[in-house]
PDB file of C-alpha atoms in Angstrom:
ATOM      1  CA  MET A   1      13.035  11.897 -31.446  1.00  0.00           C
ATOM      2  CA  ASN A   2      14.627  11.365 -28.039  1.00  0.00           C
ATOM      3  CA  TRP A   3      12.105  11.463 -25.119  1.00  0.00           C
ATOM      4  CA  ARG A   4      14.965  12.017 -22.649  1.00  0.00           C
ATOM      5  CA  ARG A   5      15.756  15.399 -24.086  1.00  0.00           C
ATOM      6  CA  GLU A   6      12.165  16.503 -24.175  1.00  0.00           C
ATOM      7  CA  SER A   7      11.105  19.371 -21.975  1.00  0.00           C
ATOM      8  CA  VAL A   8       7.778  18.901 -20.218  1.00  0.00           C
ATOM      9  CA  PRO A   9       5.273  21.458 -21.456  1.00  0.00           C
ATOM     10  CA  ILE A  10       3.219  23.255 -18.830  1.00  0.00           C
ATOM     11  CA  MET A  11       0.037  21.283 -18.549  1.00  0.00           C
ATOM     12  CA  ASN A  12      -3.047  21.266 -16.402  1.00  0.00           C
ATOM     13  CA  ARG A  13      -2.164  18.682 -13.697  1.00  0.00           C
ATOM     14  CA  LYS A  14      -5.823  18.323 -12.817  1.00  0.00           C
ATOM     15  CA  ALA A  15      -6.861  17.524 -16.386  1.00  0.00           C
ATOM     16  CA  GLN A  16      -4.041  15.076 -16.659  1.00  0.00           C
ATOM     17  CA  LEU A  17      -4.998  13.294 -13.524  1.00  0.00           C
ATOM     18  CA  LYS A  18      -8.623  13.178 -14.698  1.00  0.00           C
ATOM     19  CA  ASN A  19      -7.547  11.590 -18.017  1.00  0.00           C
ATOM     20  CA  TYR A  20      -5.342   9.114 -16.166  1.00  0.00           C
ATOM     21  CA  VAL A  21      -8.097   8.099 -13.710  1.00  0.00           C
ATOM     22  CA  LYS A  22     -10.727   7.749 -16.461  1.00  0.00           C
ATOM     23  CA  SER A  23      -8.428   5.705 -18.750  1.00  0.00           C
ATOM     24  CA  GLU A  24      -7.408   3.367 -15.939  1.00  0.00           C
ATOM     25  CA  LEU A  25     -11.064   2.770 -15.057  1.00  0.00           C
ATOM     26  CA  MET A  26     -11.805   2.132 -18.716  1.00  0.00           C
ATOM     27  CA  ASN A  27      -8.966  -0.460 -18.782  1.00  0.00           C
ATOM     28  CA  TYR A  28     -10.565  -2.486 -15.950  1.00  0.00           C
ATOM     29  CA  TYR A  29     -11.875  -5.234 -18.155  1.00  0.00           C
ATOM     30  CA  PHE A  30      -8.684  -5.276 -20.283  1.00  0.00           C
ATOM     31  CA  TYR A  31      -6.644  -5.780 -17.132  1.00  0.00           C
ATOM     32  CA  LEU A  32      -9.114  -8.513 -15.913  1.00  0.00           C
ATOM     33  CA  GLN A  33      -8.802 -10.364 -19.111  1.00  0.00           C
ATOM     34  CA  LYS A  34      -4.995 -10.243 -19.195  1.00  0.00           C
ATOM     35  CA  LYS A  35      -4.993 -11.513 -15.473  1.00  0.00           C
ATOM     36  CA  GLN A  36      -7.208 -14.469 -16.436  1.00  0.00           C
ATOM     37  CA  GLN A  37      -5.111 -15.326 -19.522  1.00  0.00           C
ATOM     38  CA  LEU A  38      -1.868 -15.236 -17.443  1.00  0.00           C
ATOM     39  CA  GLU A  39      -3.464 -17.378 -14.749  1.00  0.00           C
ATOM     40  CA  GLU A  40      -4.319 -19.953 -17.458  1.00  0.00           C
ATOM     41  CA  GLN A  41      -0.907 -19.682 -18.960  1.00  0.00           C
ATOM     42  CA  ILE A  42       0.677 -20.290 -15.513  1.00  0.00           C
ATOM     43  CA  ARG A  43      -1.517 -23.259 -14.952  1.00  0.00           C
ATOM     44  CA  VAL A  44      -0.451 -24.791 -18.227  1.00  0.00           C
ATOM     45  CA  TYR A  45       3.224 -24.154 -17.409  1.00  0.00           C
ATOM     46  CA  GLU A  46       2.706 -25.784 -14.072  1.00  0.00           C
ATOM     47  CA  GLN A  47       1.108 -28.786 -15.632  1.00  0.00           C
ATOM     48  CA  MET A  48       3.992 -29.052 -18.131  1.00  0.00           C
ATOM     49  CA  GLN A  49       6.467 -28.909 -15.211  1.00  0.00           C
ATOM     50  CA  ASN A  50       4.650 -31.571 -13.241  1.00  0.00           C
ATOM     51  CA  ASP A  51       4.081 -33.789 -16.238  1.00  0.00           C
ATOM     52  CA  PRO A  52       6.820 -33.211 -18.746  1.00  0.00           C
ATOM     53  CA  VAL A  53       6.550 -34.581 -22.271  1.00  0.00           C
ATOM     54  CA  ALA A  54       8.966 -37.259 -23.006  1.00  0.00           C
ATOM     55  CA  GLY A  55      10.557 -37.784 -26.433  1.00  0.00           C
ATOM     56  CA  GLY A  56       9.996 -35.454 -29.379  1.00  0.00           C
ATOM     57  CA  SER A  57      12.195 -34.123 -31.972  1.00  0.00           C
ATOM     58  CA  VAL A  58      15.952 -33.577 -31.464  1.00  0.00           C
ATOM     59  CA  ILE A  59      15.829 -30.514 -33.804  1.00  0.00           C
ATOM     60  CA  GLN A  60      14.431 -27.400 -32.181  1.00  0.00           C
ATOM     61  CA  VAL A  61      13.765 -23.951 -33.598  1.00  0.00           C
ATOM     62  CA  ALA A  62      15.937 -21.433 -31.799  1.00  0.00           C
ATOM     63  CA  ASN A  63      14.274 -19.075 -29.424  1.00  0.00           C
ATOM     64  CA  HIS A  64      16.302 -15.963 -29.320  1.00  0.00           C
ATOM     65  CA  ALA A  65      15.616 -15.207 -25.608  1.00  0.00           C
ATOM     66  CA  TYR A  66      16.439 -18.702 -24.418  1.00  0.00           C
ATOM     67  CA  ASN A  67      19.249 -19.958 -26.621  1.00  0.00           C
ATOM     68  CA  GLY A  68      21.235 -22.662 -25.128  1.00  0.00           C
ATOM     69  CA  MET A  69      18.829 -23.431 -22.313  1.00  0.00           C
ATOM     70  CA  SER A  70      17.232 -26.785 -21.504  1.00  0.00           C
ATOM     71  CA  ALA A  71      13.458 -27.191 -22.080  1.00  0.00           C
ATOM     72  CA  GLN A  72      12.954 -27.169 -18.240  1.00  0.00           C
ATOM     73  CA  ALA A  73      14.951 -23.943 -17.947  1.00  0.00           C
ATOM     74  CA  ARG A  74      12.947 -22.283 -20.734  1.00  0.00           C
ATOM     75  CA  LEU A  75       9.710 -23.431 -19.131  1.00  0.00           C
ATOM     76  CA  PHE A  76      10.845 -22.102 -15.713  1.00  0.00           C
ATOM     77  CA  TYR A  77      11.663 -18.571 -17.195  1.00  0.00           C
ATOM     78  CA  ARG A  78       8.470 -18.376 -19.147  1.00  0.00           C
ATOM     79  CA  LYS A  79       6.500 -19.252 -16.098  1.00  0.00           C
ATOM     80  CA  ALA A  80       8.409 -16.672 -14.081  1.00  0.00           C
ATOM     81  CA  ASP A  81       7.750 -14.036 -16.697  1.00  0.00           C
ATOM     82  CA  ALA A  82       4.040 -14.886 -16.680  1.00  0.00           C
ATOM     83  CA  GLU A  83       3.947 -14.647 -12.866  1.00  0.00           C
ATOM     84  CA  ASN A  84       5.685 -11.167 -13.075  1.00  0.00           C
ATOM     85  CA  ASN A  85       3.215 -10.058 -15.550  1.00  0.00           C
ATOM     86  CA  LEU A  86       0.313 -11.501 -13.494  1.00  0.00           C
ATOM     87  CA  LYS A  87       1.546  -9.567 -10.393  1.00  0.00           C
ATOM     88  CA  TYR A  88       1.416  -6.373 -12.501  1.00  0.00           C
ATOM     89  CA  TYR A  89      -2.144  -6.813 -13.539  1.00  0.00           C
ATOM     90  CA  GLU A  90      -3.269  -7.866 -10.123  1.00  0.00           C
ATOM     91  CA  ASP A  91      -1.701  -4.723  -8.781  1.00  0.00           C
ATOM     92  CA  LYS A  92      -3.625  -2.639 -11.325  1.00  0.00           C
ATOM     93  CA  LEU A  93      -6.924  -4.371 -10.429  1.00  0.00           C
ATOM     94  CA  THR A  94      -6.244  -3.924  -6.703  1.00  0.00           C
ATOM     95  CA  ALA A  95      -5.679  -0.212  -7.200  1.00  0.00           C
ATOM     96  CA  LEU A  96      -8.938   0.033  -9.239  1.00  0.00           C
ATOM     97  CA  ASP A  97     -10.757  -1.906  -6.527  1.00  0.00           C
ATOM     98  CA  MET A  98      -9.567   0.600  -3.932  1.00  0.00           C
ATOM     99  CA  TRP A  99     -10.704   3.491  -6.135  1.00  0.00           C
ATOM    100  CA  MET A 100     -14.110   1.966  -6.544  1.00  0.00           C
ATOM    101  CA  ASN A 101     -14.466   1.356  -2.834  1.00  0.00           C
ATOM    102  CA  LEU A 102     -14.264   5.180  -2.388  1.00  0.00           C
ATOM    103  CA  LEU A 103     -17.478   5.659  -4.299  1.00  0.00           C
ATOM    104  CA  THR A 104     -21.040   5.658  -3.229  1.00  0.00           C
ATOM    105  CA  PRO A 105     -23.171   2.715  -4.424  1.00  0.00           C
ATOM    106  CA  ALA A 106     -24.800   4.753  -7.158  1.00  0.00           C
ATOM    107  CA  GLN A 107     -21.464   6.197  -8.312  1.00  0.00           C
ATOM    108  CA  HIS A 108     -19.991   2.605  -8.136  1.00  0.00           C
ATOM    109  CA  ASP A 109     -22.720   1.258 -10.464  1.00  0.00           C
ATOM    110  CA  ILE A 110     -22.564   4.130 -12.894  1.00  0.00           C
ATOM    111  CA  VAL A 111     -18.749   4.009 -13.248  1.00  0.00           C
ATOM    112  CA  LYS A 112     -18.849   0.162 -13.570  1.00  0.00           C
ATOM    113  CA  THR A 113     -21.562   0.375 -16.244  1.00  0.00           C
ATOM    114  CA  TYR A 114     -20.824   3.577 -18.175  1.00  0.00           C
ATOM    115  CA  VAL A 115     -17.040   3.917 -17.836  1.00  0.00           C
ATOM    116  CA  MET A 116     -15.850   0.336 -17.497  1.00  0.00           C
ATOM    117  CA  LYS A 117     -18.434  -1.591 -19.531  1.00  0.00           C
ATOM    118  CA  TYR A 118     -19.477   0.962 -22.178  1.00  0.00           C
ATOM    119  CA  GLN A 119     -16.095   2.894 -22.311  1.00  0.00           C
ATOM    120  CA  CYS A 120     -17.782   6.275 -21.859  1.00  0.00           C
ATOM    121  CA  GLU A 121     -19.866   5.577 -24.924  1.00  0.00           C
ATOM    122  CA  ARG A 122     -23.582   4.667 -25.402  1.00  0.00           C
ATOM    123  CA  ILE A 123     -24.638   6.819 -22.490  1.00  0.00           C
ATOM    124  CA  GLU A 124     -28.296   6.209 -23.333  1.00  0.00           C
ATOM    125  CA  ARG A 125     -27.762   2.512 -23.158  1.00  0.00           C
ATOM    126  CA  ALA A 126     -26.041   2.843 -19.743  1.00  0.00           C
ATOM    127  CA  ALA A 127     -28.837   5.223 -18.585  1.00  0.00           C
ATOM    128  CA  ASP A 128     -31.473   2.632 -19.579  1.00  0.00           C
ATOM    129  CA  GLU A 129     -29.667  -0.190 -17.890  1.00  0.00           C
ATOM    130  CA  LEU A 130     -29.264   1.707 -14.786  1.00  0.00           C
ATOM    131  CA  HIS A 131     -32.561   3.549 -14.747  1.00  0.00           C
ATOM    132  CA  TYR A 132     -31.041   6.961 -14.581  1.00  0.00           C
ATOM    133  CA  ARG A 133     -31.180   9.982 -16.891  1.00  0.00           C
ATOM    134  CA  SER A 134     -28.031  10.590 -19.007  1.00  0.00           C
ATOM    135  CA  ASP A 135     -27.317  13.850 -17.296  1.00  0.00           C
ATOM    136  CA  THR A 136     -27.284  11.921 -13.891  1.00  0.00           C
ATOM    137  CA  ILE A 137     -24.822   9.468 -15.416  1.00  0.00           C
ATOM    138  CA  ASN A 138     -22.505  12.407 -16.590  1.00  0.00           C
ATOM    139  CA  LYS A 139     -22.791  14.129 -13.232  1.00  0.00           C
ATOM    140  CA  ASN A 140     -22.033  11.103 -11.120  1.00  0.00           C
ATOM    141  CA  THR A 141     -19.232   9.981 -13.387  1.00  0.00           C
ATOM    142  CA  ARG A 142     -17.570  13.406 -12.957  1.00  0.00           C
ATOM    143  CA  ARG A 143     -18.065  13.360  -9.150  1.00  0.00           C
ATOM    144  CA  ALA A 144     -16.744   9.866  -8.902  1.00  0.00           C
ATOM    145  CA  ILE A 145     -13.547  10.768 -10.888  1.00  0.00           C
ATOM    146  CA  GLU A 146     -13.195  13.849  -8.719  1.00  0.00           C
ATOM    147  CA  LYS A 147     -13.446  11.793  -5.614  1.00  0.00           C
ATOM    148  CA  ILE A 148     -10.731   9.408  -6.786  1.00  0.00           C
ATOM    149  CA  ILE A 149      -8.478  12.365  -7.825  1.00  0.00           C
ATOM    150  CA  ALA A 150      -8.982  13.963  -4.351  1.00  0.00           C
ATOM    151  CA  LYS A 151      -7.906  10.717  -2.710  1.00  0.00           C
ATOM    152  CA  LEU A 152      -4.770  10.467  -5.091  1.00  0.00           C
ATOM    153  CA  GLU A 153      -3.819  13.999  -4.358  1.00  0.00           C
ATOM    154  CA  GLU A 154      -4.266  13.488  -0.595  1.00  0.00           C
ATOM    155  CA  LYS A 155      -1.598  10.716  -0.793  1.00  0.00           C
ATOM    156  CA  ASN A 156       0.867  13.010  -2.471  1.00  0.00           C
TER     157      ASN A 156
END
């Protein structure tokens, strides 16, 4: 199957946007974890650059992406890759922060707990934690997503 030759079916743009916003909000903690892992990886690479290991084996297993490069060059490129990936996740988190700043305090808390933390599952647990009824959670989640969509559509 070649996706370049696919014709785009007529779809409900509003439903697609709703699914996109909801899934991005649900990915918040995934993005945050990736950001933290990359920051740690960059820190390790910087440590290795500042305090290189001397000696070691003369024989090295080939790394297909970095064949023929010195250890310092490989380290430089791995660190650069990690920094680029870090920028990607920071941009994602910045966008999500901007979305969350559009919401009322109640909507913010509901989205953070029900959508981000509980991944739109365990509504009763989220309701208990937030001291709301489950229908209030559903209603405010829907309103929050609609508010974010309205802002996204305003930009386009």
